[in-house]
Structure formats: C-alpha cells, structure tokens
Amino acid sequence: MRGNRSQRSFAVSHPALYPDPVSRAALSVAPRAVMLLFAAALCAGAAIAVEGTLGAVALLSAGGGLAALALFTGVLGARAKVERGGINTHIASFIEHDASPSFTTDAAGEVETQNRAALDRFGTRKGQTLARALREVFADPAAVLYRLQNRAEAAGAAREDLVTRRGHVRLSVHRVGETAFLWRLEDMAERAIGGRGAETISIPMLTASRTGTVLFMNEALRRLVGERVKTVDRIFADLPVRPGEEHQILGAEGPVRALVSEVEGPGGRREIYLLPATGRDMLPGADPTAFETLPVALLRLTPDGTIAEINRAARALIGDTAAGLPLGTVLEGLGRPVSEWIGDAMAGRGTDRPEVLHLRHEEREVFLQVTLTRTTEGGRPGLIATLSDATQFKTLEAQFVQSQKMQAIGQLAGGVAHDFNNLLTAISGHCDLLLLRHDKSDGDYADLVQINQNANRAASLVGQLLAFSRKQTLKPQPIDLRDTLADLTHLLNRLVGEKVRLTFAHDPDLCPIRADKRQLEQVIMNLVVNARDAMREGGEIRIETETVTLREPLCRDRATVAPGRYVVVRVVDEGTGIAPDKLPKIFEPFFTTKRQGEGTGLGLSTAYGIVKQTGGFIFCDSVVGQGTTFTLYFPVHEVQDAVAPAPAQPAGARKSVPAGDGVVLLVEDEAPVRAFASRALRLRGYTVIEAENAEEALHTLEDDSLNVDVFVTDVIMPGLDGPTWVKEALKTRPNTRVVFVSGYSEESLTETRERIPNSVFLPKPFSLSELTATVQGQIH
C-alpha cells in the first residue's frame, strides 16, 4: 500500500504526465503494471514513450491486455537506439504473468524468451525454433509462422485463428523493433470458460498449472480471497486439492467451506470451481443458483446412482427429463453396467479415469465422457458427475476401426484368393489336359466338362473376393452403358421374375465410360437381385442413366466426388428399404439384411470394390417402407475416336494354337501348377526348362550356351520374387521376353513392369489355351 500511495502522489505532483482522469484512474487499478510500463518508458528516454505507456495503462485498466501489450511493444520498438537485450528484458517482465503462453523470437524464428505459461506448457525452448515448439499444437506450424511473420513485418501485427486436435486457438504476433517478434498463443476454449469469459460467472473459479501456479482468477474468487494471488496454497488451507470434497478456503473475512469441482483443461491446466457447500457456510456473495449456471455439465448423484440435481449445461446434453432417474436408465455403458461403475466409485474405486457412456436416445447417437467424483456434504456421501460431449471422438474412432477392419479383411481375402487361384489353376489345367485325350463320344467327357465348369464357377467366386479387396485384374475398355444394359436385359428379366417389372430410362446423349464390361455387368446384376429380394410382393425396378457435370465437389458418406463430367447410373426399387442404423454397414463383407441362408453378404461389398477400382463412386439412399436407390458415378471417357473393342470370346471356346518352337524357362514354386504348365507347353512343341524358385533359375542361366526365348515366372515366390530375378537375368539376356503369372492382381506388378520391357501379365487361374497363346504371342 505504501508503494500505491507514492504512485498516486507522483501522479498528483506531475499532472502534465497524467492529463486525463482515465490515466489517473488506471493507476489505482493496476499500479504494478503502471510502474513497470513507466520504468520501461523512462528507459526508452522519450516523452512520446511516456505518453504511449499511459495509453497502454488505460487499455490495461479497461481489460484490453493484449492491446496494451501491443502498444507497449510499439513504444519499445520505436526506440531504435535501445539495445536488443534491454527490450527483451522489459518484454519478458511484462508478459511473465500472462495466462497465455508467450514467446519472443528473432527474425529467424529462434526463441529468445518465454513466459511462465509457456514454460509450464512447452518446457524450456530457448535456442530452439518456435515452429518446433508448436508442432504439438497444430500441423505444419512453420507455414503458419512464416505467413504471420510476413504480415507482421508489413503491418506491425497479425493474428490467425487455427483449429487443432484440442479445439480452437488464436496465434498472434507483434513486431518489436526491427528484428524481434512477440508471439502469443491463446486457447479460445479457455477464453470462453477459463479466461475472461469466466468473469461473468457468479461462482468462484480459477485456472492453475500443474505446479500450482494460479494462471487466472475470476472476479467472484478475487472478492472471496480479497486479492489476486499467485499460488494455489494462498487459496486452500488444506492441500492437495481433492475434487469432490469440501475444502477450507482462506477468505478475506475468515475461512469458509466450499465443495471443489475440477475440470482438466488443455496443456495440463486445471479449472477449479468452488461450489456452495450444501447445508454449511455459504460462500460470501455466492449466488445460490451457481450450480445451475455453471458452464460445466454437472450432476449430483445419490449413493445408489439416482440423479438428484442436474444443471443447465448437463440438461443440454442429456435432456430435461433426466432428474430423478437412475443414471443407468439415462446412460448405458459400452463395456460394463453403469450401476457397477457407480458402486465402485462409492467405494473409492474407479474415480481415477473417465468412462465413455452412450446416451439412450432414439433419434441420434450421442456419447458422453463422464467422470465420477466422491463427495461428502454435511456428512452424507454422494457423487458428482462431470459430463463432456465425446460424440465426435467416438465417431472418428468408429471410422478408424471400420477402416482397419476393412483393410484386414481385404488382406485376408487377397491372400485366400491367391491360394485358391493356385489350386484352381492346377484343377482346371489338368482337366484341360484330360479333355485333350477324350472326345465327346467318350463316357468320361461329360464328367470332365462338369469339373471344368465348376472350376470356372469357383474362379468367379474367388474373383468376388478379389473385387472386394480391390485386387482383381480388370480389363477396362470404352463401353456404352446403353449397349451393355441392352445385352443384359434378357438375363435381368429372367432374374427378377414375373412379379417385378424392369424398366429403363436412358439419356439420349449418354457419354461412354471406361470399365471392365464383365465386372460392370456383375455390379448391375447384384443391385437388381437385391432390389428384387426387397420387393416380395412385386413392384417396379427402374434403371436410369444420364450424363451430369459437377461444378463443385460432391461430398457425402465420407467420400468426395471431384468436379467433372460423370455418367450416373441409378437402380431404384419400391421395396422395404434399409433401416438407418444398418445403412452404413451395407458395403461390409458378409453383412446382409436377408434371412439366414438367403444371402452371403458378398454382393454389395463386391459391387463396392469393383466400382471403386474402376475409379467410380457408389452411394445408397433408402427410406424404410418406400424403397432404395443406389447411385453410381463413373468418370466420362474423354478419348475421341475410341477403337471399338474386339468381341469377347464365348466361354468355353478354345483357340486353335499351332505347334510352336522355342525355349521356355518356367519358374513356379507351386508343384501342381508347374507340372500342368510344363506339360501344356511341351504339348505345343516348346522346350521347357523348369525351376522351383528364382535362385535355381538364375543358377540355370549361368550357362552362357543356353538360349532362352521366354521367361514364364510367378510373381510372388519365397526368396527372390519374379520381377527381382527377371531384372537380374535381363542384364545378360536383354532381349528375352517375359510372361508374369500370379493369383494376385496386375496392380501389384504395375510399377515394376514399367521398368521391365517386353513383359505381359497372365492372371491365375489360366487355361491351357490361354497359357500357350500368351507364350506364342511373346515369341512371335
């Protein structure tokens, strides 16, 4: 108080320096800040600096701390002859007790000073770059800092609001002198609750660091304590602070009791609220409705878990009708029952970590993170529940788990398909060899044909697994959907039956697309069959096509369709529809809404994989009781004068391949496949050298007198894979042709094949004629 009186006396004796009542009033509000600013002004040694300092004081007294700081730094920066170290010293003193982390840096971004809040949150960063310190706050800080510093160099100051994992923050910068910058990181959530926004809360609250430093006190707490204090031990007589229990507060008019509630804030800060102790001494000046107006969602629970009291913020989360109900009827646990958790909390267990609970709500999915704290009020035990909305977190978690699950199933499907393709290659290949020795009059011929047909059906099923995992080999070609659907009409009419009408509506100016015709037909058939099954009493299925142009990105179902021209296909039915809770799962493998035994759950997942691998998009809209619409987007094929594709060879047709000559090095680790391929090539007149693995093949090629025309090799093998050993062999035999075979898709080979000349790909399972025709094509 002695210092305050001397400051006021100085103001009275020097009225020229304090020309207005605002400046003089500011001295009584913030005398310590005034002296600091005034001392800094005297160091600057200019009358204008004194005026600038008084202006900053006036702003400070009006609550404009950041504006005052900006004016103060401008005053210091105006004095060009003041040494850099002196400026940093004054700034460090001024920002030391700022509740927001603040730094000073040089022009290169190296941290020179930081205040106490920055030390608590980031640790010592002196000598490091500010970008390195801010990496834990938001992504790519270097770009943001560079942008703001350039603006500050031009305008003197700049600021930007940023979105981080923990919420919104505001980063501001002020230029200090010619080569220094002052940075301030302000948490907008804290600004709303734990910052200046908390001044309007009638209940006492404070924000403290891990070390017990008081970063903020609102007006209600300052009135209670009688002054602004720096440490928590100046407020609580009985440390440590125990949330949910009554504590003795060192009030200005004597000790009082208060119930403590604590909320964990960002950066390890704690927001501590002092609630009136029920039935005990009320906090002086406290509002009896403070619990109701507290901006933290709180519930008072009885020992058996019944909601005894609920404040306004909590009602906004769980509704107005929750009071008087057991918590377990309002919220349900994701792992264990809520009642069991409440019992553990009353026994002193399970209060150290929050639980995520699901709100029993019929219209929307709501998840809440709930923390239970034991309380004792008037000798009676109870619980305080602190609630926060965790819906967005759980949604992101569900999306992550779903993507991980789909990736795992895709890898499994690809691996299973690879092994099956090896088996099917051996089965269908040896069947082809047997068919060469039997004619149609032979009694075994029909049995062999049945084996061959069923092997082809199995290969089609494996293709669905690869389609789901997007690893099947596609043979894209320009196609007109109107022609494709016209070819399918007869088959689709047979599929839908007599009760269902199938109608088409085509855009007369429909553009071509580039896709695998066979795979696209499978997609349409899957969608039509699902539509038929949804209309047991009959109805109409409409297939519509049109060309659309998207001027802006189309965002829906976590997918974004880029602007451009697309051919849109819609399959519309009048069936039972799909429930909203099942709609997000329909593209998952083995998920089906049909009764047991009526569906495999692979149809839509296969269609999804084919469409995505083609470069398109598929969406579903459904209303229960009204019907379902599947909408497919395919990019328009823009190539002009596209050559019409050659007609597909009918299934089962065999090419007549003349006897060939040449030397083939066959490298295959699967013995049955190697045996079939070797016999098939020898039957066509080729000389075949067999190798079980890549190492054996390279050893064989060490004989310089051996001439080899074609390498036929598996892609995936133990030890060296196909592309690796082939590249090694081509160093000494650069003109040798290559045929890669694999049960995986051609995509796994695309990048490597571009660097291997004269190579082609033959997917498994392949027939005798396909193998010999491919080898002949490479040789001739």
XYZ file of C-alpha atoms in Angstrom, residues 350-709:
360
model
C -12.861 -46.242 -10.490
C -12.778 -42.459 -9.984
C -9.306 -42.051 -11.450
C -10.372 -42.303 -15.080
C -13.454 -41.263 -17.051
C -15.833 -43.634 -18.820
C -17.446 -43.103 -22.216
C -21.182 -43.809 -21.988
C -23.880 -43.924 -24.641
C -27.000 -41.785 -24.263
C -30.156 -43.863 -24.555
C -31.649 -41.786 -27.325
C -33.805 -42.970 -30.203
C -33.079 -40.263 -32.775
C -29.320 -39.730 -32.723
C -26.091 -41.247 -31.481
C -24.668 -39.327 -28.512
C -21.627 -40.375 -26.480
C -20.585 -38.652 -23.259
C -17.344 -38.820 -21.337
C -18.290 -39.000 -17.656
C -16.023 -38.523 -14.638
C -17.300 -39.510 -11.177
C -16.015 -37.848 -8.019
C -16.882 -38.882 -4.448
C -18.262 -36.070 -2.308
C -19.174 -35.646 1.319
C -21.657 -32.895 2.035
C -22.875 -32.463 5.565
C -21.541 -35.905 6.444
C -23.589 -37.567 3.673
C -21.748 -39.363 0.845
C -22.606 -38.747 -2.764
C -21.181 -38.371 -6.252
C -20.551 -35.503 -8.620
C -20.597 -36.487 -12.322
C -18.816 -34.222 -14.799
C -20.023 -34.662 -18.395
C -18.456 -33.708 -21.724
C -19.592 -34.482 -25.264
C -17.485 -37.280 -26.809
C -19.678 -37.950 -29.863
C -17.167 -36.618 -32.382
C -14.362 -38.597 -30.772
C -16.369 -41.842 -30.864
C -17.389 -41.182 -34.465
C -13.774 -40.767 -35.525
C -12.838 -43.845 -33.519
C -15.574 -45.887 -35.221
C -14.411 -44.721 -38.648
C -10.828 -45.678 -37.822
C -11.846 -49.106 -36.527
C -14.021 -49.647 -39.597
C -11.184 -48.766 -41.969
C -8.800 -51.042 -40.072
C -11.336 -53.875 -40.192
C -11.966 -53.436 -43.908
C -8.229 -53.337 -44.584
C -7.655 -56.520 -42.569
C -10.493 -58.351 -44.317
C -9.213 -57.139 -47.685
C -5.746 -58.507 -46.967
C -7.262 -61.792 -45.815
C -9.445 -62.015 -48.924
C -6.476 -61.280 -51.189
C -4.350 -63.957 -49.524
C -7.107 -66.566 -49.628
C -7.843 -65.731 -53.265
C -4.172 -66.154 -54.189
C -4.018 -69.654 -52.681
C -7.328 -70.640 -54.268
C -6.189 -69.416 -57.655
C -3.151 -71.695 -57.481
C -5.397 -74.662 -56.660
C -7.894 -73.780 -59.378
C -5.117 -73.368 -61.938
C -3.948 -76.912 -61.204
C -7.518 -78.335 -61.250
C -8.717 -76.653 -64.429
C -5.319 -77.124 -66.112
C -5.161 -80.873 -65.590
C -8.828 -81.078 -66.602
C -7.860 -79.402 -69.896
C -5.122 -81.992 -70.353
C -7.652 -84.805 -69.832
C -10.110 -83.214 -72.276
C -7.417 -83.312 -74.967
C -7.375 -87.121 -74.695
C -11.178 -87.589 -74.800
C -13.756 -86.752 -77.423
C -17.452 -86.061 -76.943
C -18.385 -89.692 -77.531
C -16.313 -90.811 -74.579
C -18.308 -91.552 -71.418
C -15.901 -89.564 -69.248
C -16.131 -86.431 -71.374
C -19.304 -85.112 -69.697
C -17.784 -85.589 -66.231
C -14.672 -83.715 -67.249
C -16.804 -80.865 -68.607
C -18.656 -80.680 -65.266
C -15.334 -80.455 -63.400
C -14.168 -77.702 -65.734
C -17.391 -75.702 -65.381
C -17.389 -75.914 -61.594
C -13.746 -74.874 -61.500
C -14.722 -71.804 -63.536
C -17.557 -71.069 -61.088
C -15.100 -71.313 -58.209
C -12.784 -68.929 -60.039
C -15.688 -66.471 -60.343
C -16.298 -66.686 -56.588
C -12.620 -66.029 -55.908
C -12.905 -63.063 -58.249
C -15.578 -61.637 -55.935
C -13.171 -61.830 -53.005
C -10.548 -60.037 -55.058
C -13.145 -57.486 -56.165
C -13.962 -56.691 -52.546
C -10.287 -56.256 -51.699
C -9.854 -54.287 -54.976
C -7.121 -56.649 -56.122
C -8.785 -58.325 -59.082
C -7.360 -57.861 -62.553
C -9.584 -55.599 -64.633
C -9.620 -55.345 -68.404
C -11.036 -51.850 -68.926
C -12.351 -50.789 -72.314
C -14.561 -47.953 -73.613
C -18.178 -49.052 -73.338
C -21.604 -47.531 -73.851
C -23.823 -48.342 -70.883
C -26.927 -48.378 -73.079
C -25.489 -51.256 -75.125
C -24.278 -53.077 -72.027
C -27.698 -52.851 -70.351
C -29.436 -53.872 -73.605
C -27.299 -57.017 -73.709
C -28.219 -57.714 -70.061
C -31.953 -57.118 -70.449
C -32.910 -60.721 -71.217
C -30.848 -62.079 -68.309
C -32.129 -59.428 -65.890
C -35.759 -60.125 -66.798
C -35.203 -63.792 -66.010
C -33.599 -62.824 -62.664
C -36.426 -60.546 -61.447
C -39.256 -62.991 -62.241
C -42.863 -62.355 -63.186
C -43.939 -60.175 -60.218
C -41.358 -57.476 -60.835
C -41.281 -55.081 -63.796
C -37.906 -53.904 -65.073
C -37.849 -50.536 -66.857
C -35.024 -48.465 -68.364
C -34.628 -44.722 -68.884
C -31.525 -43.661 -70.834
C -30.056 -40.256 -71.562
C -30.038 -39.967 -75.389
C -26.658 -38.185 -75.203
C -25.059 -40.640 -72.804
C -21.256 -40.497 -72.884
C -19.028 -43.597 -72.869
C -17.112 -44.766 -69.817
C -14.018 -46.921 -69.438
C -14.597 -50.054 -67.373
C -14.354 -53.827 -67.349
C -17.587 -54.871 -69.049
C -17.844 -58.251 -67.319
C -17.279 -56.750 -63.865
C -19.721 -53.900 -64.533
C -22.391 -56.425 -65.559
C -21.822 -58.198 -62.240
C -22.398 -54.927 -60.352
C -25.705 -54.279 -62.155
C -26.893 -57.854 -61.583
C -26.060 -57.702 -57.872
C -28.032 -54.462 -57.445
C -31.016 -55.774 -59.411
C -31.137 -59.047 -57.463
C -31.057 -57.123 -54.155
C -33.875 -54.886 -55.390
C -35.929 -57.949 -56.378
C -35.434 -59.546 -52.949
C -36.633 -56.325 -51.263
C -39.990 -56.495 -53.159
C -41.519 -59.838 -52.215
C -44.973 -58.651 -53.287
C -43.714 -57.345 -56.607
C -43.198 -53.858 -57.942
C -41.009 -51.931 -60.350
C -37.243 -51.669 -60.669
C -36.037 -48.671 -62.675
C -32.551 -48.388 -64.135
C -31.760 -44.818 -65.144
C -28.674 -43.411 -66.857
C -27.651 -39.822 -67.520
C -24.583 -37.653 -68.056
C -24.074 -34.973 -65.381
C -21.487 -32.246 -64.873
C -20.420 -31.417 -61.323
C -19.374 -27.788 -60.987
C -18.375 -28.203 -57.335
C -17.121 -31.186 -55.303
C -19.872 -33.548 -54.136
C -19.209 -34.554 -50.520
C -21.228 -37.312 -48.887
C -20.706 -40.551 -46.947
C -17.085 -39.606 -46.148
C -16.310 -39.504 -49.906
C -15.658 -36.542 -52.187
C -16.528 -36.659 -55.895
C -14.285 -34.198 -57.731
C -15.804 -31.718 -60.195
C -16.092 -33.017 -63.731
C -18.316 -34.989 -66.105
C -19.794 -38.280 -64.922
C -22.138 -40.961 -66.183
C -24.664 -41.624 -63.424
C -26.480 -44.953 -63.096
C -29.413 -45.297 -60.684
C -31.057 -48.549 -59.651
C -34.351 -47.671 -57.950
C -36.732 -50.075 -56.247
C -40.022 -49.838 -54.313
C -39.048 -52.335 -51.649
C -38.968 -52.428 -47.869
C -35.984 -50.112 -47.575
C -32.992 -50.286 -45.247
C -33.065 -49.168 -41.610
C -30.901 -46.072 -40.862
C -28.752 -47.960 -38.344
C -27.937 -50.645 -40.940
C -27.335 -48.299 -43.877
C -23.664 -47.533 -43.006
C -22.873 -51.283 -42.886
C -24.330 -52.499 -46.180
C -20.987 -52.473 -48.037
C -19.244 -54.519 -45.355
C -18.400 -58.099 -46.394
C -20.715 -60.804 -45.045
C -23.216 -58.216 -43.757
C -26.722 -58.921 -45.027
C -30.257 -57.865 -44.120
C -31.658 -61.074 -45.609
C -32.719 -64.088 -43.610
C -30.242 -66.810 -42.843
C -29.445 -68.914 -45.880
C -30.749 -66.333 -48.380
C -27.586 -64.301 -48.922
C -23.823 -64.456 -48.490
C -23.297 -60.764 -47.750
C -20.724 -60.507 -50.544
C -22.890 -58.923 -53.259
C -22.708 -55.266 -52.261
C -19.152 -55.495 -50.964
C -18.137 -56.927 -54.336
C -20.007 -54.163 -56.185
C -18.335 -51.559 -53.965
C -14.867 -52.961 -54.710
C -15.458 -53.095 -58.482
C -16.829 -49.548 -58.633
C -14.004 -48.099 -56.556
C -11.320 -49.930 -58.538
C -12.878 -48.605 -61.747
C -12.465 -45.072 -60.377
C -16.146 -44.525 -59.635
C -18.346 -43.953 -56.592
C -21.411 -45.727 -55.218
C -23.950 -44.242 -52.783
C -27.156 -45.558 -51.245
C -30.310 -43.675 -50.224
C -33.136 -45.548 -48.539
C -36.407 -44.861 -46.737
C -37.977 -47.679 -44.756
C -41.244 -48.713 -46.384
C -40.687 -46.634 -49.534
C -37.665 -48.069 -51.306
C -33.957 -47.792 -52.013
C -31.855 -46.021 -54.644
C -28.279 -46.954 -55.486
C -26.442 -44.208 -57.373
C -23.211 -44.930 -59.258
C -20.842 -42.260 -60.625
C -18.370 -43.179 -63.400
C -15.963 -40.662 -64.967
C -16.732 -39.930 -68.600
C -14.230 -41.480 -71.043
C -12.990 -38.463 -72.982
C -10.851 -40.229 -75.644
C -12.111 -39.369 -79.114
C -12.488 -41.905 -81.905
C -12.046 -44.785 -79.498
C -11.493 -48.062 -81.282
C -14.338 -50.482 -80.707
C -13.236 -53.404 -78.560
C -12.948 -56.831 -80.075
C -15.915 -59.067 -79.256
C -15.330 -61.201 -76.206
C -14.593 -64.855 -76.830
C -17.508 -67.081 -75.781
C -16.963 -69.047 -72.605
C -15.536 -72.454 -73.212
C -14.346 -71.649 -76.739
C -10.842 -72.844 -77.492
C -8.347 -71.140 -79.736
C -6.569 -73.288 -82.237
C -2.905 -72.711 -81.496
C -0.412 -74.269 -83.899
C 2.583 -76.111 -82.616
C 5.334 -73.764 -81.556
C 9.048 -73.865 -81.188
C 11.292 -72.115 -78.728
C 12.790 -72.484 -75.263
C 10.768 -71.528 -72.183
C 12.211 -71.145 -68.681
C 9.279 -71.908 -66.314
C 9.715 -70.674 -62.725
C 6.862 -71.659 -60.361
C 7.041 -72.627 -56.689
C 3.679 -74.491 -56.719
C 4.458 -78.014 -57.955
C 0.934 -78.836 -59.340
C 0.835 -75.572 -61.326
C 4.365 -76.097 -62.578
C 3.553 -79.665 -63.675
C 0.458 -78.569 -65.613
C 2.148 -75.587 -67.286
C 5.170 -77.660 -68.252
C 3.047 -80.401 -69.880
C 0.824 -77.871 -71.664
C 3.803 -76.074 -73.232
C 5.535 -79.297 -74.228
C 2.347 -80.494 -75.924
C 2.516 -77.377 -78.093
C 6.090 -78.124 -79.112
C 8.061 -75.855 -76.771
C 11.207 -76.876 -74.928
C 10.607 -76.296 -71.233
C 13.233 -75.829 -68.514
C 11.695 -75.992 -65.044
C 12.872 -74.165 -61.915
C 11.308 -74.297 -58.444
C 12.458 -70.838 -57.373
C 14.282 -67.735 -58.588
C 17.655 -68.789 -57.226
C 17.503 -72.041 -59.199
C 16.510 -70.117 -62.337
C 19.487 -67.729 -62.048
C 21.805 -70.687 -61.490
C 20.481 -72.306 -64.675
C 21.080 -69.119 -66.664
C 24.763 -69.087 -65.700
C 25.277 -71.442 -68.667
C 26.070 -68.976 -71.477
C 25.457 -71.617 -74.144
C 21.792 -71.926 -73.108
C 19.391 -69.930 -75.297
C 16.051 -68.963 -73.683
C 13.274 -67.221 -75.614
